[in-house]
Short mmCIF file of C-alpha atoms in Angstrom, two decimals:
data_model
loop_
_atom_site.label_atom_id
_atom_site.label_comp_id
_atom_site.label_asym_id
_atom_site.label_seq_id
_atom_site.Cartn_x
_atom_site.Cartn_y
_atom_site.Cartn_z
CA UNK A 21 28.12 -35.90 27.03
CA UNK A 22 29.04 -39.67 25.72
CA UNK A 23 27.80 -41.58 23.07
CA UNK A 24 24.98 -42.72 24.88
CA UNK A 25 23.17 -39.63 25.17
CA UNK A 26 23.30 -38.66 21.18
CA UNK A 27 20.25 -36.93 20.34
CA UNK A 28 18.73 -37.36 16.54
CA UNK A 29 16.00 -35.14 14.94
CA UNK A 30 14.55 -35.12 11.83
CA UNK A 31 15.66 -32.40 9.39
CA UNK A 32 13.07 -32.37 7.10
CA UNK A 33 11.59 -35.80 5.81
CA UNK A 34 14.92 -36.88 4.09
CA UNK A 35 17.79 -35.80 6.41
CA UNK A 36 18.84 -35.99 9.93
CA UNK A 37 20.38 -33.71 12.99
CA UNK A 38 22.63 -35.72 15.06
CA UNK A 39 24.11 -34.13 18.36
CA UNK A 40 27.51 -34.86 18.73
CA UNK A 41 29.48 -36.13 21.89
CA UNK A 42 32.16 -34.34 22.43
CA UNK A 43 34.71 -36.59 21.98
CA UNK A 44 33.65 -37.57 18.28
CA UNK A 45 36.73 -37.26 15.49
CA UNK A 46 34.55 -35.17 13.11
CA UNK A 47 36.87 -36.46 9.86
CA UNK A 48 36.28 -40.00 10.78
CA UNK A 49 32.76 -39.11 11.36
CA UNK A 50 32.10 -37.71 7.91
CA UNK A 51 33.97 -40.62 6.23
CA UNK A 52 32.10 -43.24 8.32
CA UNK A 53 28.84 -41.40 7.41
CA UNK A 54 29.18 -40.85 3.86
CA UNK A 55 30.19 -44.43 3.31
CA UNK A 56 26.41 -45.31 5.03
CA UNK A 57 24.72 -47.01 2.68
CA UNK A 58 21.63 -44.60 1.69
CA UNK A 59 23.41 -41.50 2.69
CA UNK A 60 23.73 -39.25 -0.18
CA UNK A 61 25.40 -36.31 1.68
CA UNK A 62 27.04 -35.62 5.03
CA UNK A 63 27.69 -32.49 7.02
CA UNK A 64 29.60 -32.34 10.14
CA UNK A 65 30.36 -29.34 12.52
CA UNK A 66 31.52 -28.82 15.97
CA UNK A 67 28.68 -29.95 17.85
CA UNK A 68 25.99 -31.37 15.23
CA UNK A 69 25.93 -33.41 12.24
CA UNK A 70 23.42 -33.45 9.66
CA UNK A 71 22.94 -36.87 7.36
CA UNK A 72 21.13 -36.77 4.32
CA UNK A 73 19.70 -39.74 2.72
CA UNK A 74 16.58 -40.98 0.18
CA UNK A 75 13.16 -40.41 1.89
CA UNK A 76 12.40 -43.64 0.55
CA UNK A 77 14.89 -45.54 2.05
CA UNK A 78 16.17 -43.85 5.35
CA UNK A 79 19.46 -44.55 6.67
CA UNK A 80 18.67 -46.37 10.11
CA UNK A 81 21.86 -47.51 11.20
CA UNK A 82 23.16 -47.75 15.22
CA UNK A 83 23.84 -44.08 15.66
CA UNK A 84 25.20 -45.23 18.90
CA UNK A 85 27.58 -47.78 18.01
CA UNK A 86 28.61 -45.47 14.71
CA UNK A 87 29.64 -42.63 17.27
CA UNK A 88 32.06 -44.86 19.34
CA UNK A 89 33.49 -45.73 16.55
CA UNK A 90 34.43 -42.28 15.86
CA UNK A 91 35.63 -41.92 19.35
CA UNK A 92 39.19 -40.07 18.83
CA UNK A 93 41.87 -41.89 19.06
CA UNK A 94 45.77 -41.54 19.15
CA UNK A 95 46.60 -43.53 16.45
CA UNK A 96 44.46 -42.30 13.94
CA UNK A 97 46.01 -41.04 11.07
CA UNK A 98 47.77 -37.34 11.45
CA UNK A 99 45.93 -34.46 10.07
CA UNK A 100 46.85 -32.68 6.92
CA UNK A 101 49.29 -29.69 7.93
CA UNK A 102 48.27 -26.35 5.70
CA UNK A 103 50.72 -23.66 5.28
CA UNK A 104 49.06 -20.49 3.30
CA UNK A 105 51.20 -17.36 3.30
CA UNK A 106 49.43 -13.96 3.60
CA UNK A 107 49.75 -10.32 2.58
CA UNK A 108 48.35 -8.72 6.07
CA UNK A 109 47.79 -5.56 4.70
CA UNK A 110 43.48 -5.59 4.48
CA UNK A 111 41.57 -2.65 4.87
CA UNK A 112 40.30 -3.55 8.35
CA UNK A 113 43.76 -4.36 10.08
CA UNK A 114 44.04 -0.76 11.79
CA UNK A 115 40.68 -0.62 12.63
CA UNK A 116 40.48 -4.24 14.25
CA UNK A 117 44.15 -3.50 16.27
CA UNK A 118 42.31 -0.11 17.45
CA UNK A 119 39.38 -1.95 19.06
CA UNK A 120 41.93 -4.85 20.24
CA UNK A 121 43.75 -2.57 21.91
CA UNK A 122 46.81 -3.73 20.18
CA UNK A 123 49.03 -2.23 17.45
CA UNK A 124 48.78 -3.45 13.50
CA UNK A 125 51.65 -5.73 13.78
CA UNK A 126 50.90 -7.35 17.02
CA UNK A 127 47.81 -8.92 15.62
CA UNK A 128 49.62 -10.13 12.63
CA UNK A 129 51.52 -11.62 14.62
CA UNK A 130 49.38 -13.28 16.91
CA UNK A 131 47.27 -14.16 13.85
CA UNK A 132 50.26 -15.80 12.20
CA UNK A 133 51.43 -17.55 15.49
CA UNK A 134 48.04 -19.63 15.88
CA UNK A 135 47.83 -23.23 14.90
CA UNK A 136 44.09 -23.60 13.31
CA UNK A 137 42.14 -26.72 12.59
CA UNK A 138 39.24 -26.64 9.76
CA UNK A 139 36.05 -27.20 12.38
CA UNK A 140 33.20 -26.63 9.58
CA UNK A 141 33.27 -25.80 5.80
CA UNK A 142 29.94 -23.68 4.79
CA UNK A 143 28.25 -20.71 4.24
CA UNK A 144 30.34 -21.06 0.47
CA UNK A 145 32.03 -23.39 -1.48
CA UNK A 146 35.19 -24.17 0.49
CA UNK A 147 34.86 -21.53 3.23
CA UNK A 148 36.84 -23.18 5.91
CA UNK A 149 35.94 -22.52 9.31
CA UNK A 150 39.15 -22.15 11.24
CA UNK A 151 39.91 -21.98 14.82
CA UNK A 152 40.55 -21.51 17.74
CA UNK A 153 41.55 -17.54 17.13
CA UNK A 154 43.18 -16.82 19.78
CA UNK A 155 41.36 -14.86 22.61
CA UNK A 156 43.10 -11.44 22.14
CA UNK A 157 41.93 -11.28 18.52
CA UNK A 158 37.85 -11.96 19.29
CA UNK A 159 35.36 -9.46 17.81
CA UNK A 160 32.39 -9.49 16.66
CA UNK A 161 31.19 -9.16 13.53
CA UNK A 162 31.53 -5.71 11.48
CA UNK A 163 28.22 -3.91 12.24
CA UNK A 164 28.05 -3.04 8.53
CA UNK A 165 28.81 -5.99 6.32
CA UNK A 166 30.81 -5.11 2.81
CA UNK A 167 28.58 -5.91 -0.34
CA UNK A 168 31.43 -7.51 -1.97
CA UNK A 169 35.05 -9.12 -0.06
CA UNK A 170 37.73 -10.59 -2.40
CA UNK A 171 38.44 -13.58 -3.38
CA UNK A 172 40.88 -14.91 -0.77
CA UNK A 173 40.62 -12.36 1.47
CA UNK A 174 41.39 -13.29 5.12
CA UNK A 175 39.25 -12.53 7.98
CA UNK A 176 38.43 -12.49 11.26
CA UNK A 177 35.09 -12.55 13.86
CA UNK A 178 34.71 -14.49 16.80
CA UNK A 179 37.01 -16.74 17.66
CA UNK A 180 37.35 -17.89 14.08
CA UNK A 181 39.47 -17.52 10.71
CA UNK A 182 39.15 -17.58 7.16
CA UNK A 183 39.40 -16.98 3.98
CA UNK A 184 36.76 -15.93 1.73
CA UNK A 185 37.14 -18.79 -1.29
CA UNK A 186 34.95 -16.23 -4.02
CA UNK A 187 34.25 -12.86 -3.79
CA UNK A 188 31.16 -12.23 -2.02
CA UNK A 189 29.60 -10.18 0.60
CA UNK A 190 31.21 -10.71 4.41
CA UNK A 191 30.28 -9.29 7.57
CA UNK A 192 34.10 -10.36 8.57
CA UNK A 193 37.11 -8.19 9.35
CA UNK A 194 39.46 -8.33 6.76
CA UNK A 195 42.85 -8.60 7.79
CA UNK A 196 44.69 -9.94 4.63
CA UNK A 197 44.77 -11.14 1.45
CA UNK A 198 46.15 -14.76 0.98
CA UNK A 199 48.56 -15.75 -1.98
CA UNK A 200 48.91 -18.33 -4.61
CA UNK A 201 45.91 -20.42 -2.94
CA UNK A 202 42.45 -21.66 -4.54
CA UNK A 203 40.06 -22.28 -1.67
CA UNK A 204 37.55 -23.97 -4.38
CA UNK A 205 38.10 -25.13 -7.97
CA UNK A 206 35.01 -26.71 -9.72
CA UNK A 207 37.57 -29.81 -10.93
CA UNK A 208 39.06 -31.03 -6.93
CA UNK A 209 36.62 -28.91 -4.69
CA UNK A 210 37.55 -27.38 -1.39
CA UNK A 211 41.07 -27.14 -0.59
CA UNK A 212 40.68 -27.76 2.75
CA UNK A 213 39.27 -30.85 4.46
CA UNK A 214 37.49 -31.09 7.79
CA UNK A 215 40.30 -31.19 10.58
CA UNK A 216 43.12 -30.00 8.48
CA UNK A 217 45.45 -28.42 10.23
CA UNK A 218 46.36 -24.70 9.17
CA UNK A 219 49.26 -21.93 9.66
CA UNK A 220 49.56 -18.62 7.52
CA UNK A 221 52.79 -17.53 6.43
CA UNK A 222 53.46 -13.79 6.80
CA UNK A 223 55.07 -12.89 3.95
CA UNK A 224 55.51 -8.60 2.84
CA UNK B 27 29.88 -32.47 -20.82
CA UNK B 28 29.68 -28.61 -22.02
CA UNK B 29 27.19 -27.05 -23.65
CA UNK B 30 24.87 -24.03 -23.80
CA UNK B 31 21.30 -23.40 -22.46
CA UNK B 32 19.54 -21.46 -24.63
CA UNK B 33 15.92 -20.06 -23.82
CA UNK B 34 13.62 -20.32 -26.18
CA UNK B 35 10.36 -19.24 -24.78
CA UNK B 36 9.50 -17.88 -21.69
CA UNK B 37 5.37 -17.28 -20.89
CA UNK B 38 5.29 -16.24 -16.90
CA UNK B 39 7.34 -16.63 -14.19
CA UNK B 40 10.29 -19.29 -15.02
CA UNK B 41 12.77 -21.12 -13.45
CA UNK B 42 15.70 -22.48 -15.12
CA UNK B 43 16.59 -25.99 -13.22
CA UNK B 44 18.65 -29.09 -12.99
CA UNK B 45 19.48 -31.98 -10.94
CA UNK B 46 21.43 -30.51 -8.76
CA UNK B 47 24.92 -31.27 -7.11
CA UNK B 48 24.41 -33.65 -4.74
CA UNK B 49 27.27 -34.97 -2.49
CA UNK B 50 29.39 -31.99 -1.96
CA UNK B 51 27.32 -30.28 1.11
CA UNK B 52 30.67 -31.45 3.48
CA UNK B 53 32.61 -28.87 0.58
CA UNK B 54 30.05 -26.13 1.61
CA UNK B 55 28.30 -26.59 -1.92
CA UNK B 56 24.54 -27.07 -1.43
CA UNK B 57 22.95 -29.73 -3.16
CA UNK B 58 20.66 -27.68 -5.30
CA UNK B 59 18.40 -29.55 -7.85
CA UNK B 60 14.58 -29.47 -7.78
CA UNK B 61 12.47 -29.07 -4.69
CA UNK B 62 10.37 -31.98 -6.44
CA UNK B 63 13.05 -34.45 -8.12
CA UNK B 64 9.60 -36.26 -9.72
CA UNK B 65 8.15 -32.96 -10.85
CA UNK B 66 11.41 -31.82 -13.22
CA UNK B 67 11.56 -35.15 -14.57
CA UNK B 68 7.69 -34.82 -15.19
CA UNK B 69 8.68 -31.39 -16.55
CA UNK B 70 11.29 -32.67 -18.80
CA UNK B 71 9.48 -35.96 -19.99
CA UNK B 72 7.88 -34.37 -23.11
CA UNK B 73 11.11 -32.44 -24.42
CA UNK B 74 12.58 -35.96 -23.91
CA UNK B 75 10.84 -37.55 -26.18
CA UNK B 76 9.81 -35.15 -28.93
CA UNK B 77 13.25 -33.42 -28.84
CA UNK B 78 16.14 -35.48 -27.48
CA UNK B 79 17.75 -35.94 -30.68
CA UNK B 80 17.68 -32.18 -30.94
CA UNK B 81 19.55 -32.37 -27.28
CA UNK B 82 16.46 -30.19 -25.63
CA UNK B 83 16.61 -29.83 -22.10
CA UNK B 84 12.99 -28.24 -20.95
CA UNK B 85 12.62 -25.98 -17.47
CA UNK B 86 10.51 -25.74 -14.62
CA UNK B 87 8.47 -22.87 -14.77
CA UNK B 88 6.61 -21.17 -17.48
CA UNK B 89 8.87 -21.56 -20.37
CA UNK B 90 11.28 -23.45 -22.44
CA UNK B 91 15.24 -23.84 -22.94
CA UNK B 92 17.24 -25.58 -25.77
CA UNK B 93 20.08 -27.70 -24.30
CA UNK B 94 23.18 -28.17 -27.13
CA UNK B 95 26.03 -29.90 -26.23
CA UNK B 96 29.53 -28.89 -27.81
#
């Protein structure tokens, strides 16, 4: 899809749902949107964005033109590189390597091997959607969610990663615990950013 | 600014409310606030006058709440 085809809905009577080309830098996006005048929030995923503004005073800019100028581009700016280091040891790693077919350690390692990028940030304060996961670690979600996952816990479903920033309840299989990092503090916010770039540090 | 909320009367159903936290949905933090941004300030217009210099913060809802800054 290119710029040209972008689709917009309404979201209510004072936000809207943009669909997003594919090639779209989604930090550059959310910069170049939350600087709109009239926008008072901004929410960009993989495929969709969501702008929300004053009812009274819609933002009505040229979506078109705003997307190709969030075309990527080689000499943007690099991406913030992450390094988190992890206690594998969560009470789902045996279980999960069972149904993967593979033994404890090989997951951890092919967990710690993968080179993630922050695609969304939702569902909490600072949950950072990571991914890709690679393909030998898919699976879907626990069929009995936990009423309450740790603070920092790391997990798995899909072909995503990440780390629970309070505790809460998850639906996600727990694979570690990270250490000595704050996904969300009420002074600076999330720790991550949209397209940061993220590696986990095995450490025993 | 800190401070306490302290309920002072509650007659029905009652929903303490602010503003919200607008701005930080790209965080994952929902915006929050009043479904009705006129309503709460409707709400909070008489407590406003008759009881800012006590620092009174009313509700939405049934009730009433005592705001006191530290």
């Amino acid at each position: 899809m290119t710029s040209d085809d972008a689709r917009i809905a309404p979201l209510g009577d004072g936000a809207l749902r943009l669909e997003l080309p594919s090639e779209v830098d989604p930090p550059l996006l959310l910069e170049r949107l939350r600087a709109l005048p009239g926008v008072t929030d901004a929410l960009v995923t993989e495929a969709h964005a969501a702008i929300y503004f004053d009812p009274s005073a819609p933002a009505a800019p040229d979506w078109t033109a705003l997307l190709d100028a969030c075309r990527e581009r080689g000499d943007r700016r690099a991406a913030r590189q992450v390094t988190l280091r992890v206690r594998y040891d969560g009470p789902d790693l045996d279980e999960a390597a069972a149904r993967l077919g593979l033994a404890p350690p090989e997951v951890v390692a092919i967990h710690a091997a993968g080179d993630y990028v922050v695609r969304m940030i939702g569902f909490l304060p600072g949950f950072a959607y990571l991914g890709p996961l690679d393909a030998r670690l898919a699976l879907p979600r626990r069929d009995t969610p936990r009423p309450r996952v740790p603070a920092g816990a790391l997990a798995i479903a899909g072909r995503t990663t990440g780390i629970y920033p309070f505790a809460s309840p998850g639906g996600w299989h727990l694979l570690g615990i990270t250490i000595d990092f704050v996904p969300f503090d009420r002074a600076r916010g999330a720790a991550l950013r949209l397209g940061d770039r993220v590696r986990f540090e095995a450490v025993g | 600014m800190s401070g306490a909320l302290e309920v002072v009367a509650v007659t029905g159903p009652a929903l303490v409310e602010d503003g919200g936290r607008k701005g930080h949905l790209h965080e994952g933090v929902p915006p929050g606030g009043a479904l009705v941004p006129e309503l709460l300030a409707l709400a909070n217009a008489p407590s406003a006058t008759t009881r800012a210099r006590r620092g009174s913060r009313s509700t939405a809802g049934c009730g009433c709440a005592r705001w006191a800054p530290r």
